[in-house]
CSV table of C-alpha atoms in Angstrom, one decimal:
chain,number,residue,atom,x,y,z
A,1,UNK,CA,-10.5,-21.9,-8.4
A,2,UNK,CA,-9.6,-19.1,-5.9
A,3,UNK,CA,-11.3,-16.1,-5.7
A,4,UNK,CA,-11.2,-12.7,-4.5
A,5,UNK,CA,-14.3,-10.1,-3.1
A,6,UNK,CA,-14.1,-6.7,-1.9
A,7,UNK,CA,-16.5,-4.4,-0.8
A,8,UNK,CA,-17.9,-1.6,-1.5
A,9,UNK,CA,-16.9,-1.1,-4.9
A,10,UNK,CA,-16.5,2.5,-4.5
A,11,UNK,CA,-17.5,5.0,-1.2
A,12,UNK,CA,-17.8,8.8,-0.6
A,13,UNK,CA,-17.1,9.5,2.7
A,14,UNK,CA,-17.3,13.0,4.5
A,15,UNK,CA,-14.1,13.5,6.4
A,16,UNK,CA,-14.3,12.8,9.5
A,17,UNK,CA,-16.8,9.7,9.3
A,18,UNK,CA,-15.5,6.2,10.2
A,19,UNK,CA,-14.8,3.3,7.5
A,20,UNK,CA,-15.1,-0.5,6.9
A,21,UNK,CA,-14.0,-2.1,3.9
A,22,UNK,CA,-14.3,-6.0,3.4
A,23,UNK,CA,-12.7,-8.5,1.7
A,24,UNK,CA,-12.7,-12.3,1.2
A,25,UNK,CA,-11.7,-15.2,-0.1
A,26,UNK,CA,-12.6,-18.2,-1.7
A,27,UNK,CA,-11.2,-21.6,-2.8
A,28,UNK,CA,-8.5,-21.4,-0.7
A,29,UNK,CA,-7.7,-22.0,3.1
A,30,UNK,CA,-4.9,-20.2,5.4
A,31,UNK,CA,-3.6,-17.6,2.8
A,32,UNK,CA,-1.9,-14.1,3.1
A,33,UNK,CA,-3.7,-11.6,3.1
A,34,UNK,CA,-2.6,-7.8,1.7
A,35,UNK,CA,-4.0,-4.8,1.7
A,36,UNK,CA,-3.1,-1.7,-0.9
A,37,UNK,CA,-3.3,1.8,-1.5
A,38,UNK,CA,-2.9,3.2,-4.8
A,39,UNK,CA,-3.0,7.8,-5.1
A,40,UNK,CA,-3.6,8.9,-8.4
A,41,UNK,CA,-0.8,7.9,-10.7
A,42,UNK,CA,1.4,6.4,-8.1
A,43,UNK,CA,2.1,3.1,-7.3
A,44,UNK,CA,1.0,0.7,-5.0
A,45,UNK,CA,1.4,1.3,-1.1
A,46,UNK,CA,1.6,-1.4,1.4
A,47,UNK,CA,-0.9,-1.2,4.3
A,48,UNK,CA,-1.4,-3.9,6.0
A,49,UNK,CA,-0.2,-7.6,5.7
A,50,UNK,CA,-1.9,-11.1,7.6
A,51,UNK,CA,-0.7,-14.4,7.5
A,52,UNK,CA,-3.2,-15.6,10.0
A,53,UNK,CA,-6.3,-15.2,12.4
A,54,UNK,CA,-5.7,-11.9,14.2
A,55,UNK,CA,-2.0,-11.7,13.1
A,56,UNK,CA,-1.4,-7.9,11.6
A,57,UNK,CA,1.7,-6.3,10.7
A,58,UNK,CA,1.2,-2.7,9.8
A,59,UNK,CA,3.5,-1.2,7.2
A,60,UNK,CA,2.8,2.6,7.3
A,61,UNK,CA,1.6,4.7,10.6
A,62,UNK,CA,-1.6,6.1,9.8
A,63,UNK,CA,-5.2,6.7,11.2
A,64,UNK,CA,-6.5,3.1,9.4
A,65,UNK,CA,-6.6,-0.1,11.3
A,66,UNK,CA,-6.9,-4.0,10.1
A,67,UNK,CA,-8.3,-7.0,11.1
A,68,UNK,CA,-8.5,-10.4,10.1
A,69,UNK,CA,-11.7,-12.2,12.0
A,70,UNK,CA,-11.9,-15.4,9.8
A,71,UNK,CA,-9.3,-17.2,7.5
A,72,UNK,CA,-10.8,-15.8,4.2
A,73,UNK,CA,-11.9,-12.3,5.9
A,74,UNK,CA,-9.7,-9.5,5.9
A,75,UNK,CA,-11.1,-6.0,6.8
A,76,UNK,CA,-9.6,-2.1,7.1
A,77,UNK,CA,-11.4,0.3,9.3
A,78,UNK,CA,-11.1,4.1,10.3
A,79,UNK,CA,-12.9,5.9,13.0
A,80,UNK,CA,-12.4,9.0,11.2
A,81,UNK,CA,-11.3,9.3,7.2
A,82,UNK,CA,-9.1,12.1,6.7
A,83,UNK,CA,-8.9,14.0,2.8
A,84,UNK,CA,-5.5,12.0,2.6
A,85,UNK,CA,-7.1,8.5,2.8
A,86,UNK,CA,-8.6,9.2,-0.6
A,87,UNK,CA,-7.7,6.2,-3.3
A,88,UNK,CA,-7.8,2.9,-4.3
A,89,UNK,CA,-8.2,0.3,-2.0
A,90,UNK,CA,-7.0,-2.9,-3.2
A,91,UNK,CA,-7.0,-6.3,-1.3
A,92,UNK,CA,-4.8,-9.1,-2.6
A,93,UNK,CA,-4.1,-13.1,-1.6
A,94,UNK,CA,-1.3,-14.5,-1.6
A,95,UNK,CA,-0.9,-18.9,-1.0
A,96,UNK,CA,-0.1,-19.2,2.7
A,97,UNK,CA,3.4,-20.8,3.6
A,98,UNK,CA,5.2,-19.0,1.3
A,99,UNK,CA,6.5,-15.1,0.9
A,100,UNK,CA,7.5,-15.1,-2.2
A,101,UNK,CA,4.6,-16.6,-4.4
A,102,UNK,CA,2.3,-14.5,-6.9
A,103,UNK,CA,-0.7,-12.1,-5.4
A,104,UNK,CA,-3.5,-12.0,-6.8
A,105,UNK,CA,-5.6,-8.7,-6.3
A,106,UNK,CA,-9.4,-8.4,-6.0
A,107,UNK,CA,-11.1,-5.8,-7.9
A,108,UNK,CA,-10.7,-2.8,-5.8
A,109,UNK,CA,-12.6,-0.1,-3.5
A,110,UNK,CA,-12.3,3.8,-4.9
A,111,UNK,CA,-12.8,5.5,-1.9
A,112,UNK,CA,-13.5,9.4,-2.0
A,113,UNK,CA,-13.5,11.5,1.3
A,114,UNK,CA,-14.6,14.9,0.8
B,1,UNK,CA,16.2,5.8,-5.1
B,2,UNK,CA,13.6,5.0,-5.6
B,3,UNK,CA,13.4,0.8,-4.7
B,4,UNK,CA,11.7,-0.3,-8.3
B,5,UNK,CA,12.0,2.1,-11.0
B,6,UNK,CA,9.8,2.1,-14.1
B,7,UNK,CA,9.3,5.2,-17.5
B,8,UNK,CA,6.4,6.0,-16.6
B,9,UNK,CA,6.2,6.3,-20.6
B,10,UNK,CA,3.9,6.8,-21.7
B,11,UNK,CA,5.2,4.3,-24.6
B,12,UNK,CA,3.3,4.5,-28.1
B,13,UNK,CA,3.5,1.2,-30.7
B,14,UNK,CA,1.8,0.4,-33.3
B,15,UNK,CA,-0.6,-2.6,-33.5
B,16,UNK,CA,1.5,-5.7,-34.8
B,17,UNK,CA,4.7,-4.3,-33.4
B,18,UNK,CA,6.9,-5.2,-30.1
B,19,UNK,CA,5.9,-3.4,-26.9
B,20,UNK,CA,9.4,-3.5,-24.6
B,21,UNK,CA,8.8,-2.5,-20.8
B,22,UNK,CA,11.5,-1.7,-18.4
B,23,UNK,CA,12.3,-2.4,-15.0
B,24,UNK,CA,15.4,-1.8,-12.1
B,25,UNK,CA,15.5,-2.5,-8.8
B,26,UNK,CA,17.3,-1.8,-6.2
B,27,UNK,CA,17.5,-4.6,-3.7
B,28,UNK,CA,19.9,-6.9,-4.8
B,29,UNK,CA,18.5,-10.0,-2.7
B,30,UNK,CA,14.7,-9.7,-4.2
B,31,UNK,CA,13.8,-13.4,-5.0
B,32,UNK,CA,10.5,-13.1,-7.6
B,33,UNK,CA,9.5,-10.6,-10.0
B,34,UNK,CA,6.1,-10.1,-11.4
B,35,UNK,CA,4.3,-8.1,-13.8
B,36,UNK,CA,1.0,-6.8,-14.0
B,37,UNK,CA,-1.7,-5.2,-16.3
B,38,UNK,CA,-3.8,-2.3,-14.9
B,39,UNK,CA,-6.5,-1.2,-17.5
B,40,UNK,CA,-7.7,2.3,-16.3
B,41,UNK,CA,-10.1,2.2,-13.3
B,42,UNK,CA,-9.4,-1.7,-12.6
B,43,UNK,CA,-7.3,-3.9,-10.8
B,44,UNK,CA,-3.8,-5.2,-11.2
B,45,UNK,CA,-4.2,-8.5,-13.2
B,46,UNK,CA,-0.9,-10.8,-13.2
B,47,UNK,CA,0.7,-11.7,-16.6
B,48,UNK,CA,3.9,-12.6,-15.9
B,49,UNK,CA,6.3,-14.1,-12.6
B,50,UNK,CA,9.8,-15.1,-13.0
B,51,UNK,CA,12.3,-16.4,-10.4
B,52,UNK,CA,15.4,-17.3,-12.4
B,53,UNK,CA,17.7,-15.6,-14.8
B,54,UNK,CA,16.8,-15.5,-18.6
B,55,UNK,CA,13.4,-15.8,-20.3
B,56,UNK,CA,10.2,-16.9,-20.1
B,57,UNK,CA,8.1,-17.2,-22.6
B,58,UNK,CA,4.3,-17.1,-21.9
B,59,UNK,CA,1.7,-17.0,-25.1
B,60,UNK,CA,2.8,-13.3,-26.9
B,61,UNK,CA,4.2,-12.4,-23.6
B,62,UNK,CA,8.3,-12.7,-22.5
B,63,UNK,CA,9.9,-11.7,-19.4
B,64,UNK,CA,13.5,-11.5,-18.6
B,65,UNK,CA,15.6,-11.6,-15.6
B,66,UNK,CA,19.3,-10.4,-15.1
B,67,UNK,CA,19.6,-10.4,-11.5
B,68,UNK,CA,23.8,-9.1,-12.1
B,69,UNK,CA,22.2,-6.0,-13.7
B,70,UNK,CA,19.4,-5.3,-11.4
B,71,UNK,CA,16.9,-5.3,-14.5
B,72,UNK,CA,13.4,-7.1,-15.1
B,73,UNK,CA,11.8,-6.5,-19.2
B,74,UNK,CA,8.4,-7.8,-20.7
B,75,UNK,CA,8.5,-8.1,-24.1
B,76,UNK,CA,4.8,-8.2,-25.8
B,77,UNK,CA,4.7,-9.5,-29.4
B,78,UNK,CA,2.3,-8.3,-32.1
B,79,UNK,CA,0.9,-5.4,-29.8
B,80,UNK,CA,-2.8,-5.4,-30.2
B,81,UNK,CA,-4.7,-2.3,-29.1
B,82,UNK,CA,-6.1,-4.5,-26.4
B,83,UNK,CA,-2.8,-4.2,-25.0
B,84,UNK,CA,-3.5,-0.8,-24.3
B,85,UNK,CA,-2.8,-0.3,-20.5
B,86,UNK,CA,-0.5,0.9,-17.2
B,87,UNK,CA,1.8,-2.2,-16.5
B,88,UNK,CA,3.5,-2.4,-13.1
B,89,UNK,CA,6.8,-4.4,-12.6
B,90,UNK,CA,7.0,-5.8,-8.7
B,91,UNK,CA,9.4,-7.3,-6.7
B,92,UNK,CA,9.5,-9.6,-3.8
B,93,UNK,CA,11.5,-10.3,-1.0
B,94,UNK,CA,10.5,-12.3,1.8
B,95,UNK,CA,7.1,-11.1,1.6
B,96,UNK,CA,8.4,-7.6,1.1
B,97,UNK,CA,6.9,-6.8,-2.2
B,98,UNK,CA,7.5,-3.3,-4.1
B,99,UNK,CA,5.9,-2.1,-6.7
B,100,UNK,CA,7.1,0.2,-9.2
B,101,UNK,CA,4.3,3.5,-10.5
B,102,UNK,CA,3.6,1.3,-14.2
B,103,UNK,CA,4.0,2.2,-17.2
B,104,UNK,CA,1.4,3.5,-19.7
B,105,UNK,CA,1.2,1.8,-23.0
B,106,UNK,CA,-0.7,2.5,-25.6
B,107,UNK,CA,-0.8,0.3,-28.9
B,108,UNK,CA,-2.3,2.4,-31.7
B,109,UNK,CA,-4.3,0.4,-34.7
């Protein structure tokens, strides 16, 4: 069975200061790869998207970055966190070849920049 | 407009009863439609996809699809306070996938 990792599970970050969030997968090879933002309340906002080894598409301008080194490794990075980036990170999988399957979320990163 | 609309709610049943949940969207092309369960401070869990038009029955859970009306449901039989959470309707389009802001139910024993 497939599963999802993140980590940290939850950060306090001075603004300013640079961040790394992981996340992998297991059990499954060549999937796409998502990752989330969810504000207080609100619902969930579209960062980043891969579909392969180094391949990014970025959904909203902003001072975070992605990359995908490995199949089952997805990362988001900033070299400096602004108030604004406070939330909850989520990465999700999705089964490669297809856009319109299920994701499947892993359990999240709460991220606080003060 | 807002691309997938939800009542926030929050919605209040009492245990044993049916919890009906809501759902519109906007782009008339979307191709799957999901929904999740968010208990506070956790992740989005999937209960429920449908592609078609009409029902789908899953354990206590149903979801329906009218694709002419724009409009995704979940029924949930014989609420149990276990039920108790934020559930987000989303839907997919080529790997455009939108999620609506949930909505908080709360099944009272």
């Amino acid at each position: 069975s497939q599963t999802i990792h993140q980590w940290p599970a939850t950060l306090v970050q001075p603004v300013g200061s640079p961040l790394s969030l992981e996340c992998t997968v297991e059990g499954t090879s060549n999937p796409n790869l998502y990752w989330y933002r969810q504000a207080a309340g609100r619902g969930l906002q579209l960062l980043f998207y891969s579909v392969g080894i180094g391949q990014i598409s970025s959904e909203v301008p902003q001072n975070l970055s992605a990359s995908r080194p490995q199949d089952r490794q997805f990362i988001l990075s900033s070299k400096k966190l602004l108030l604004s980036d406070s939330g909850f990170y989520l990465c999700a999988w999705q089964a490669g070849g297809s856009y319109n399957n299920e994701q499947f979320f892993g359990p999240g990163t709460r991220l606080t920049v003060l | 407009q807002k691309e997938v609309e939800q009542n926030s709610g929050p919605l209040s049943v009492p245990e044993g009863a049916i919890a009906s949940l809501n759902c519109t969207y906007s782009d008339r092309v979307s191709q799957s439609f999901f929904w999740y369960r968010q208990y506070s401070g956790k992740s989005p869990e999937l209960i429920m996809s449908i592609y078609s038009n009409g029902d789908k029955e899953d354990g206590r859970f149903t979801a329906q699809l009218n694709k002419a009306s724009q409009y995704v449901s979940l029924l949930i039989r014989d609420s149990q306070p276990s039920d108790s959470a934020t559930y987000l309707c989303a839907v997919n389009n080529n790997n455009d996938m939108r999620f609506g802001a949930g909505t908080r139910l709360t099944v009272k024993p």
